[in-house]
PDB file of C-alpha atoms in Angstrom:
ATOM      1  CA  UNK A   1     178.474 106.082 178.001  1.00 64.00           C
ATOM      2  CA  UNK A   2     176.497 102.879 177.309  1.00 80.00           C
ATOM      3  CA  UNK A   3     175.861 101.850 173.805  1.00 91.00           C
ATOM      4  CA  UNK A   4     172.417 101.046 171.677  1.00 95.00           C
ATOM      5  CA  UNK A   5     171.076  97.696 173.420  1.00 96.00           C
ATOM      6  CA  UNK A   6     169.213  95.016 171.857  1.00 97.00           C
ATOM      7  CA  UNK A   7     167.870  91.917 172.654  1.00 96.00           C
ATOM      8  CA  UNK A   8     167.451  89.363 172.382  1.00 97.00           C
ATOM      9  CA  UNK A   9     170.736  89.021 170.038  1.00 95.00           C
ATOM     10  CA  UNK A  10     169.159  85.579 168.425  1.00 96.00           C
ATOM     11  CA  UNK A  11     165.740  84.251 167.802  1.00 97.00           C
ATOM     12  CA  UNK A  12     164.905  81.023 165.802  1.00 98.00           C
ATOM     13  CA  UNK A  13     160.986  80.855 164.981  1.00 97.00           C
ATOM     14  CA  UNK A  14     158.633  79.244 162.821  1.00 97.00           C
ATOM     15  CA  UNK A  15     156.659  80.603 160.069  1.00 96.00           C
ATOM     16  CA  UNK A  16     153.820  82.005 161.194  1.00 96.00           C
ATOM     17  CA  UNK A  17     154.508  82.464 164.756  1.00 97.00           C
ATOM     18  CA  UNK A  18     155.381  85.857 166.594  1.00 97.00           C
ATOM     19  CA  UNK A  19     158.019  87.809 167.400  1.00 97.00           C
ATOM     20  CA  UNK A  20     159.094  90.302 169.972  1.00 97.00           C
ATOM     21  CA  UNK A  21     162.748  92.561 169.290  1.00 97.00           C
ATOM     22  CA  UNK A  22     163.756  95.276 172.044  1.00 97.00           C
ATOM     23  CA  UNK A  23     165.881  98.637 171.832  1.00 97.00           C
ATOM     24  CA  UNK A  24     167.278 100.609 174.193  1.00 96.00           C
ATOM     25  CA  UNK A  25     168.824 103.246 172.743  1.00 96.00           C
ATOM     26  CA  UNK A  26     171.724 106.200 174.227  1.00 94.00           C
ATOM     27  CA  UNK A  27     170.306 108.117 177.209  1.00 92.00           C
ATOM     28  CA  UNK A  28     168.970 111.214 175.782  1.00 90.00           C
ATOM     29  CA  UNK A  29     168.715 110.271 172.123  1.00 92.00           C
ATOM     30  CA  UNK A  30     165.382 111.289 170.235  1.00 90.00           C
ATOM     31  CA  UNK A  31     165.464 110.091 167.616  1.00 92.00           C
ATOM     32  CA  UNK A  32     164.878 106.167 167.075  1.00 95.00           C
ATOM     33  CA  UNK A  33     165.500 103.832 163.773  1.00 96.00           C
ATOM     34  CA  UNK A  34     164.941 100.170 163.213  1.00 97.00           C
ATOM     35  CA  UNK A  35     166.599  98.606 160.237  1.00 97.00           C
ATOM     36  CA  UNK A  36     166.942  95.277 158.624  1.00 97.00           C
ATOM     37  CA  UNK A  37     169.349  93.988 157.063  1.00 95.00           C
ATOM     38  CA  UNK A  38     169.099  91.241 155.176  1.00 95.00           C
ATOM     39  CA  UNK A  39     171.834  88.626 154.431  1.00 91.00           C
ATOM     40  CA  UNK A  40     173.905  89.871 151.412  1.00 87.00           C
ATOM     41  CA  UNK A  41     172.511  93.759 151.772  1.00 90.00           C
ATOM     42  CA  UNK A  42     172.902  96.569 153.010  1.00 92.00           C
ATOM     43  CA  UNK A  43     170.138  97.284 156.128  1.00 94.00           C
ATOM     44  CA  UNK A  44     167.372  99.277 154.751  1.00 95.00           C
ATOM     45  CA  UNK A  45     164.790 101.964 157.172  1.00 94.00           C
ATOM     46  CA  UNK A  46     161.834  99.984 158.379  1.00 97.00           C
ATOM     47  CA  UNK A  47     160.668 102.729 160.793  1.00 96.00           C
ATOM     48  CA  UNK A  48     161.993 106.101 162.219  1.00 94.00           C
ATOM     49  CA  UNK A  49     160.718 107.789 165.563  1.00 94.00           C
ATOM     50  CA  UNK A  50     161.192 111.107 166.847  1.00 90.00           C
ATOM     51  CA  UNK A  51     160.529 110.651 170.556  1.00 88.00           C
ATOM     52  CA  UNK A  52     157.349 108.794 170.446  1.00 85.00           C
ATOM     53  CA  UNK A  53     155.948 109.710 167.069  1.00 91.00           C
ATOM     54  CA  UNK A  54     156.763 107.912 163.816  1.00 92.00           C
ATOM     55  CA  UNK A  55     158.602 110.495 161.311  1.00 91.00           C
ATOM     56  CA  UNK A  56     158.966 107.504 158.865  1.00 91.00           C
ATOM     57  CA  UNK A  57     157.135 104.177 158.391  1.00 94.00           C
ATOM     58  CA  UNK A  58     156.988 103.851 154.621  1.00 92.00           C
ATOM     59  CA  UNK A  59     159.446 100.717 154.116  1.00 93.00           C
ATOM     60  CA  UNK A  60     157.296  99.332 157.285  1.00 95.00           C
ATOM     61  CA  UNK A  61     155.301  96.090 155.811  1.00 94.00           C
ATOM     62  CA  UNK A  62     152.095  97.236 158.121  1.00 94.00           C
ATOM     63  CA  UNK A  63     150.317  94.186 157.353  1.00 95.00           C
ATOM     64  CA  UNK A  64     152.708  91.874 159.986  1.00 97.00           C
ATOM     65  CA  UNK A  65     155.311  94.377 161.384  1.00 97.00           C
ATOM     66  CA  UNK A  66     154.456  96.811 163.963  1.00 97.00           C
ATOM     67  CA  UNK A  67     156.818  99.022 166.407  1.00 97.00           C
ATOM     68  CA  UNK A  68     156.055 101.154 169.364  1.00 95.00           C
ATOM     69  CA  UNK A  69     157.887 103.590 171.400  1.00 94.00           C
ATOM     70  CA  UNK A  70     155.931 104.238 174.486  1.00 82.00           C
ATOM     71  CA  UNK A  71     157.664 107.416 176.610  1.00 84.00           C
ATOM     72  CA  UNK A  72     159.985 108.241 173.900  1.00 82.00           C
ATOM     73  CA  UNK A  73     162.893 105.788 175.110  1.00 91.00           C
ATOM     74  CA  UNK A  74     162.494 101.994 174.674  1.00 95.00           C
ATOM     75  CA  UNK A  75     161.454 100.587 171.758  1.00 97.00           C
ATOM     76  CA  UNK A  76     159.677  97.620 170.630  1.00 97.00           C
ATOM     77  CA  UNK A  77     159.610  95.978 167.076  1.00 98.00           C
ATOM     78  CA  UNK A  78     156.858  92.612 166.665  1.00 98.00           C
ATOM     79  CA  UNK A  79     156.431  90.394 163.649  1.00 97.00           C
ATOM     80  CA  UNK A  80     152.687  88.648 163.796  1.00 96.00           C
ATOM     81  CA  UNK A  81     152.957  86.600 161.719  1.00 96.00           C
ATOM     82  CA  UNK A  82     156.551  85.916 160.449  1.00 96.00           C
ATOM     83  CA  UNK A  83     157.819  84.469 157.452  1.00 96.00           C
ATOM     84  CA  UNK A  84     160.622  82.685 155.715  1.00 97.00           C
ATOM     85  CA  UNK A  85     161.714  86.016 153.939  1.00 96.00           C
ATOM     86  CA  UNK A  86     161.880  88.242 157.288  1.00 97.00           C
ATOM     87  CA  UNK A  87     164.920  86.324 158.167  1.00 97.00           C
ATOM     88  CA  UNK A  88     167.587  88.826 158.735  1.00 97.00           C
ATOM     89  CA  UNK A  89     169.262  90.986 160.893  1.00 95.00           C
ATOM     90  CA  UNK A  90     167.369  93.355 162.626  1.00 97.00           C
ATOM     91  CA  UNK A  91     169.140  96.736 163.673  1.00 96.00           C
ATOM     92  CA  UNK A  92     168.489  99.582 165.728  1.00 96.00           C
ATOM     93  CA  UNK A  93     170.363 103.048 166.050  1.00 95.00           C
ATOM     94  CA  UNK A  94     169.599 106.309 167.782  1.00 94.00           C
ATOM     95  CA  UNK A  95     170.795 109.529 167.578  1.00 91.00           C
ATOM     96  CA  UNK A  96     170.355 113.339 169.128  1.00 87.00           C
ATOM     97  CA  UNK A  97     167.683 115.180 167.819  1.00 74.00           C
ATOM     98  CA  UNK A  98     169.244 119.095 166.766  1.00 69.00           C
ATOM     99  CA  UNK A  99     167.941 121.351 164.945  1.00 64.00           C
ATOM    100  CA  UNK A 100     171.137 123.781 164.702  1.00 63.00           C
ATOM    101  CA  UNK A 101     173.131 120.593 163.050  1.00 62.00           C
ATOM    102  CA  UNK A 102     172.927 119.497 159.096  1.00 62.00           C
ATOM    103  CA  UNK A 103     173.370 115.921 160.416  1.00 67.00           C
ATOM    104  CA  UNK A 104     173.267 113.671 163.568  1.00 77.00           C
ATOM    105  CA  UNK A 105     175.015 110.603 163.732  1.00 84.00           C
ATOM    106  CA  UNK A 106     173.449 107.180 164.219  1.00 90.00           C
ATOM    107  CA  UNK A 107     174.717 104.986 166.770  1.00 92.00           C
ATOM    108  CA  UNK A 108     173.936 101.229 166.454  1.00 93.00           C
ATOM    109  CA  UNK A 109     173.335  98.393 168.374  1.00 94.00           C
ATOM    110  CA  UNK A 110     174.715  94.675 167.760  1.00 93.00           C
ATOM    111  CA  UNK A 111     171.147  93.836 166.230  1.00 94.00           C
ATOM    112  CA  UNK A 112     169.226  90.510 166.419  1.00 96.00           C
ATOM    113  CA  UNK A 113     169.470  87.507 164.085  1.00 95.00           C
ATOM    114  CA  UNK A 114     166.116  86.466 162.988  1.00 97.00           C
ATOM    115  CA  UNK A 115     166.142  82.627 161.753  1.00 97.00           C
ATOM    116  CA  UNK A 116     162.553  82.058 160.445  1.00 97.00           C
ATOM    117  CA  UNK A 117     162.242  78.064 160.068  1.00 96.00           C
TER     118      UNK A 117
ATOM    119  CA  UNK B   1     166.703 109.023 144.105  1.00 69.00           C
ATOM    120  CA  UNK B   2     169.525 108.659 146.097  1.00 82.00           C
ATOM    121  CA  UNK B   3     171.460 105.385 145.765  1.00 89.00           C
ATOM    122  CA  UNK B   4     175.173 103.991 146.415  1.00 93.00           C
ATOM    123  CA  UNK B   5     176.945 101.461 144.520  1.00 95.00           C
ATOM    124  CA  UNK B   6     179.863  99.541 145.873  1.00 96.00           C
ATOM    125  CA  UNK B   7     181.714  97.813 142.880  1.00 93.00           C
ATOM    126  CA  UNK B   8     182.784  93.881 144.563  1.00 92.00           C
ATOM    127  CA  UNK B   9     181.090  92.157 147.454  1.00 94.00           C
ATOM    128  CA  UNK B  10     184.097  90.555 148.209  1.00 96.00           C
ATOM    129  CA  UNK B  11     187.900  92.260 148.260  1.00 97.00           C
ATOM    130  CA  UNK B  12     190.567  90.497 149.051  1.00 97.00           C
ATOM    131  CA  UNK B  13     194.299  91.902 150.220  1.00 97.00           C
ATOM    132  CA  UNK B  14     197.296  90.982 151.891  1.00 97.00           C
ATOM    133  CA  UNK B  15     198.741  92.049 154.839  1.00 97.00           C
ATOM    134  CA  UNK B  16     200.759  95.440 154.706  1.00 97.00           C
ATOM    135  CA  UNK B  17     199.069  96.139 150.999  1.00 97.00           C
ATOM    136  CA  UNK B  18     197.180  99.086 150.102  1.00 97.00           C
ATOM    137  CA  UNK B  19     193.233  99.223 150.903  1.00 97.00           C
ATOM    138  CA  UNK B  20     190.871 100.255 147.954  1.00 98.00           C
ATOM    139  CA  UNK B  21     186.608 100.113 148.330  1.00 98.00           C
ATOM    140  CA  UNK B  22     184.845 101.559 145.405  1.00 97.00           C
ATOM    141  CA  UNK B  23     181.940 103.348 145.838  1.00 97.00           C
ATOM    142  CA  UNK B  24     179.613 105.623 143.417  1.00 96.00           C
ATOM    143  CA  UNK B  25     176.760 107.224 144.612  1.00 94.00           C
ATOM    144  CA  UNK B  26     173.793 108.839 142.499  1.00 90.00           C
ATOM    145  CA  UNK B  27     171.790 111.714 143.916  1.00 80.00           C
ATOM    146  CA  UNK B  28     169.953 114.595 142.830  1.00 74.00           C
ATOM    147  CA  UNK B  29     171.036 117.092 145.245  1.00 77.00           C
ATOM    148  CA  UNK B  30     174.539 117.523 146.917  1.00 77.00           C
ATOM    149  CA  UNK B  31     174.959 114.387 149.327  1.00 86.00           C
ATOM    150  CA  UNK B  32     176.358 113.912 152.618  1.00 90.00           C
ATOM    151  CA  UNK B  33     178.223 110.706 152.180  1.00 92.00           C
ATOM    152  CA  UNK B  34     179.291 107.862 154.620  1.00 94.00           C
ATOM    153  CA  UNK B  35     181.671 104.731 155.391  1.00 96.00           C
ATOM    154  CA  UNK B  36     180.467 102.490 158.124  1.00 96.00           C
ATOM    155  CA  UNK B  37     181.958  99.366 159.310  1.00 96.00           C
ATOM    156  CA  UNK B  38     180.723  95.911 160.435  1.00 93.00           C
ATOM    157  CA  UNK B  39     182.619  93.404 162.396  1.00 91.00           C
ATOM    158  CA  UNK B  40     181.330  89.877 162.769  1.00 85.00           C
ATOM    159  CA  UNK B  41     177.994  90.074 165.409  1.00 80.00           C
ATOM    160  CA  UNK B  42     178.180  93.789 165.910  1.00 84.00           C
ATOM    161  CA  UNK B  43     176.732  96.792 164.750  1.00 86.00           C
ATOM    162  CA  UNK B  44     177.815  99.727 162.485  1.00 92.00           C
ATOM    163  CA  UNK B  45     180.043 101.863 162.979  1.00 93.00           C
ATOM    164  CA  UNK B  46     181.014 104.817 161.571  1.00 93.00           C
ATOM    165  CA  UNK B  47     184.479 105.215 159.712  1.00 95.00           C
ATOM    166  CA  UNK B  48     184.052 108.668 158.339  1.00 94.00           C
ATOM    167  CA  UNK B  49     181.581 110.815 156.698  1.00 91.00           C
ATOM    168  CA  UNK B  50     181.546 113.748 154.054  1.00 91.00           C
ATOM    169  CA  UNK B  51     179.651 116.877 154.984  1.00 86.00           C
ATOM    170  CA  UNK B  52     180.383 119.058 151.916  1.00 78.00           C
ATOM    171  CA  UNK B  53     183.647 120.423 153.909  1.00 77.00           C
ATOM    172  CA  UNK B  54     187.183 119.063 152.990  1.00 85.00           C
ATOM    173  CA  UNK B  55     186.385 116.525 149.851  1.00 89.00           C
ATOM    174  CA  UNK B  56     189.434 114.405 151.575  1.00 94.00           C
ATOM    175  CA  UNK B  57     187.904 112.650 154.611  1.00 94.00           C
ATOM    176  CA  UNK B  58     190.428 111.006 157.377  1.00 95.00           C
ATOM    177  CA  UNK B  59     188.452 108.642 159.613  1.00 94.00           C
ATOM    178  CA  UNK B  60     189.414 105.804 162.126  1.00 93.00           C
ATOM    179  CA  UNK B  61     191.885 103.054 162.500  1.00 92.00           C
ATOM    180  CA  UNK B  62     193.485 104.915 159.226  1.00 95.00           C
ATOM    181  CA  UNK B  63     191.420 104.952 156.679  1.00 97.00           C
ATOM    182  CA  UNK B  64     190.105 108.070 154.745  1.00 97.00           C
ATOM    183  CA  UNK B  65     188.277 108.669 151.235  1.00 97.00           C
ATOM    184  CA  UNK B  66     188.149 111.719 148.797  1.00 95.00           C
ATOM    185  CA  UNK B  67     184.805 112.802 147.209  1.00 93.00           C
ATOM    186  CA  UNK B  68     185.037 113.510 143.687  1.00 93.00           C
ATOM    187  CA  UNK B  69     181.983 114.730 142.559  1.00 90.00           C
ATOM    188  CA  UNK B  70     182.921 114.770 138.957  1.00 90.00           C
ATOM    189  CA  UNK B  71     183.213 111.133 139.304  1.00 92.00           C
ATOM    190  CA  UNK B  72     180.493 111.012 142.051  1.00 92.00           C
ATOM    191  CA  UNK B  73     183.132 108.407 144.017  1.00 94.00           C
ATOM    192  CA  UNK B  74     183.846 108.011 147.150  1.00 96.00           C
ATOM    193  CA  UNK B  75     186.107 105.391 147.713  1.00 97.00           C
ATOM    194  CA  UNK B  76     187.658 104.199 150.971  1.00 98.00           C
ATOM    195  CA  UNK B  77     191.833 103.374 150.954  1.00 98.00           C
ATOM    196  CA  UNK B  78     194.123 102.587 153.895  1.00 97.00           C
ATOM    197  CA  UNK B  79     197.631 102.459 152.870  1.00 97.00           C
ATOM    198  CA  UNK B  80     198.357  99.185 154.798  1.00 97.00           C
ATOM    199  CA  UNK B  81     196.349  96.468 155.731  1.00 97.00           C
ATOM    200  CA  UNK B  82     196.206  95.256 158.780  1.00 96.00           C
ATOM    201  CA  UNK B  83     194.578  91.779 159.820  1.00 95.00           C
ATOM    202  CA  UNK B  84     192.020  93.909 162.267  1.00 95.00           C
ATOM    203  CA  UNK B  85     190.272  95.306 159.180  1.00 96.00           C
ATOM    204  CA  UNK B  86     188.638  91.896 158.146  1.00 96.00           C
ATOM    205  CA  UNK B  87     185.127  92.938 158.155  1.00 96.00           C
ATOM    206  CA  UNK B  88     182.193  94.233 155.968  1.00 96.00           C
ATOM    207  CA  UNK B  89     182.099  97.632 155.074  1.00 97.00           C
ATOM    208  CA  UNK B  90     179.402 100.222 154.320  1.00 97.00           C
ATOM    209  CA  UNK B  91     178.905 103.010 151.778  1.00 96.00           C
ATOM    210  CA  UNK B  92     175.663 104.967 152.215  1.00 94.00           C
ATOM    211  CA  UNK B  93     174.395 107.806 151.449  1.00 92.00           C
ATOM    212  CA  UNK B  94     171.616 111.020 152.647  1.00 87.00           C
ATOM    213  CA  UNK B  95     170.782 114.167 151.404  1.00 77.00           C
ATOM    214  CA  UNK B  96     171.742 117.146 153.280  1.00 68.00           C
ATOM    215  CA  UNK B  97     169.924 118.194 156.688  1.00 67.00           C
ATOM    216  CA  UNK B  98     168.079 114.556 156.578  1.00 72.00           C
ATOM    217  CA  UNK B  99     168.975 111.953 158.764  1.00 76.00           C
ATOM    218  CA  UNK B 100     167.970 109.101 156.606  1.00 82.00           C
ATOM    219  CA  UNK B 101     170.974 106.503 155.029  1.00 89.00           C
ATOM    220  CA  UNK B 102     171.008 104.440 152.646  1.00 91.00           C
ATOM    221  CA  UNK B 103     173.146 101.965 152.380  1.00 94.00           C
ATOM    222  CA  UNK B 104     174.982  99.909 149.397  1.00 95.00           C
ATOM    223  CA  UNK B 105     175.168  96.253 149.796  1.00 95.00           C
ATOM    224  CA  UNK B 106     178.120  96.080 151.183  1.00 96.00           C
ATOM    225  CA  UNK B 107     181.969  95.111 150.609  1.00 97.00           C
ATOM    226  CA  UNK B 108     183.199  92.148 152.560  1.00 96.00           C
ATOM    227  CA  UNK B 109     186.863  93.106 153.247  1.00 97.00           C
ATOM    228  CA  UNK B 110     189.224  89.916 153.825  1.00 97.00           C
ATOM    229  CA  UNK B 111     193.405  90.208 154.502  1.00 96.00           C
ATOM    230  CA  UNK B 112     195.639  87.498 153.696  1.00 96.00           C
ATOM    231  CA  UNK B 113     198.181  86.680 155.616  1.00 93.00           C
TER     232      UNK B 113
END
């Protein structure tokens, strides 16, 4: 079974310019998380989806991050603009979606390294 | 809120030695509780979790951890080290039937020779 994929795995930008990361995550998964983790720290929840509504944007900074999920499977997160601080590791995991189970493991890809110049 | 605290960012052991990651956790209702594990340029993955079944956990590659909720700990031991286990590991926490994690910051494990 193929694993959470990401690209691109690196990305050196400048302030203020944009930013494109991609997820694919595990065939049938329905659930979708992005994550970043910054150097020294643990990741922390930027956005959750369930299929292709968001259960959980609240750690999302709205004002330059964004992240779709068009037809419940890909997913894309954008930075417009970045800066210096959003440097950092950027995650995503998926998981099945059931309702009969207390908990349903993540599964994560090998993330992107954001170097913001 | 929920929160986990790993005590040391950096651990360092020798080959063959016993393996000991501290980590205390803080929540307001009965947790689920986690271990993940981070080589160099990959993801997470999970070592072993806590459900609120056995409190003594065995995961992968030999490692396990006992929740002790009088000392809300759950630290991580192998009994020998091997050089494979050089990596950064996770504690994290969620409450129970939520999906959410959060993380500590992390314990960079390193094995001497």
């Amino acid at each position: 079974e193929a694993g959470v994929a990401q690209s691109p795995r690196y990305k050196i930008i400048e302030k203020r310019q944009s930013v494109a990361f991609w997820c694919n995550p595990i065939s049938g998964h329905a659930t979708l998380y992005w994550y970043q983790q910054i150097l020294g720290q643990g990741p922390k929840l930027l956005i959750q989806f369930q299929n292709n509504g968001v259960v959980d944007d609240s750690q999302l900074p709205k004002d330059r991050f964004s992240a779709e999920r068009l037809k419940g499977v890909d997913s894309t997160l954008k930075i417009q603009p970045a800066k210096l601080e959003d440097s950092a590791v950027y995650l995503c995991a998926s998981s099945l979606f059931r309702r009969d189970r207390f908990y349903n493991e993540q599964f994560f890809g090998p993330g992107t390294r954001l170097t913001v110049l | 809120a929920q929160s986990v605290t790993q005590l040391g960012s950096h651990v360092s052991v020798s080959e063959g030695a016993l393996v000991l990651l501290r980590c205390n956790y803080s929540s307001s209702v009965p947790p689920y509780l986690f271990w993940y594990v981070q080589y160099p340029n990959q993801g997470l993955q999970l070592l072993l979790k806590y459900t609120s079944a056995a409190t003594l956990v065995k995961g992968i590659n030999g490692f396990e951890a006992e929740f002790k909720k009088s000392e809300t700990s759950f630290h991580l031991t192998k009994p020998s080290a091997h050089m494979s286990d050089a990596a950064e590991y996770f504690c994290a926490v969620s409450d129970q039937g939520d999906d959410k994690i959060i993380f500590g910051k992390g314990t960079r494990l390193h094995i001497l020779p």
